[in-house]
Coordinates of C-alpha atoms in Angstrom, one line a residue:
V2 CA -41.0 -13.5 15.0
L3 CA -40.2 -16.5 16.4
A4 CA -42.2 -16.7 19.0
P5 CA -46.4 -17.0 19.3
R6 CA -47.9 -13.7 20.6
K7 CA -51.4 -13.2 21.8
G8 CA -52.8 -16.6 20.8
R9 CA -51.3 -16.7 17.2
P10 CA -48.6 -18.8 15.5
A11 CA -44.9 -17.4 15.5
L12 CA -44.6 -16.0 11.7
G13 CA -41.1 -17.5 11.5
A14 CA -38.3 -16.1 9.4
R15 CA -40.0 -16.6 6.0
I16 CA -41.7 -13.5 6.9
L17 CA -38.6 -11.8 7.3
A18 CA -37.4 -12.7 3.5
E19 CA -40.9 -11.2 2.3
A20 CA -40.5 -8.2 4.4
R21 CA -36.9 -7.9 3.1
A22 CA -38.1 -8.1 -0.5
R23 CA -40.9 -5.0 0.4
A24 CA -39.2 -2.7 2.7
H25 CA -35.8 -2.5 1.2
P26 CA -33.9 0.0 1.9
A27 CA -35.6 0.6 5.3
A28 CA -34.1 -1.4 8.2
L29 CA -35.8 -4.8 9.2
F30 CA -35.5 -6.1 12.9
A31 CA -36.5 -9.9 14.2
L32 CA -38.3 -9.4 17.5
G33 CA -39.9 -12.1 19.6
G34 CA -38.3 -15.5 20.6
V35 CA -35.0 -15.0 18.9
D36 CA -32.2 -17.3 20.2
A37 CA -28.7 -18.1 18.9
R38 CA -30.4 -20.6 16.1
G39 CA -32.9 -18.0 15.5
A40 CA -30.8 -15.3 15.3
A41 CA -28.8 -16.8 12.6
E42 CA -31.9 -17.5 10.9
C43 CA -33.3 -14.1 11.0
L44 CA -30.2 -12.5 10.0
A45 CA -29.8 -15.0 6.9
A46 CA -33.4 -14.4 5.9
G47 CA -32.5 -10.7 5.6
A48 CA -32.7 -9.3 8.7
D49 CA -30.6 -6.2 9.7
G50 CA -30.5 -7.3 13.1
V51 CA -31.9 -9.1 15.8
A52 CA -33.4 -8.5 19.7
A53 CA -32.4 -11.4 22.0
V54 CA -33.3 -10.0 25.3
G55 CA -34.4 -13.2 27.0
A56 CA -31.2 -14.9 25.3
A57 CA -28.6 -12.5 25.7
L58 CA -30.1 -11.8 29.7
G59 CA -31.9 -14.7 30.5
P60 CA -30.1 -17.9 32.8
G61 CA -28.7 -19.6 29.9
D62 CA -25.1 -19.1 28.3
P63 CA -25.6 -16.1 25.9
A64 CA -21.9 -17.1 24.3
P65 CA -24.0 -18.9 21.4
L66 CA -26.0 -15.9 20.8
L67 CA -23.1 -13.7 20.5
A68 CA -21.3 -16.3 18.2
A69 CA -24.4 -16.0 16.2
L70 CA -24.3 -12.6 15.7
G71 CA -20.6 -12.3 15.2
I72 CA -20.0 -10.5 18.5
L73 CA -18.1 -13.6 19.8
R74 CA -15.6 -15.9 17.6

């Protein structure tokens, strides 16, 4: 949702808020380009969770992502 895909621009967190309004009570997860800042943004927009594989397993420090998800304090 936060990264461009197949030549299309990223949808952004705004689309999550719109989807949340339509999809409630279905679970809503943000996928694509989610990092620590984006995770907090997606959760604030109404996502129930995020998939942040690159941010969690990539070469950078995963601590900011874990803190944004409330896993690390």
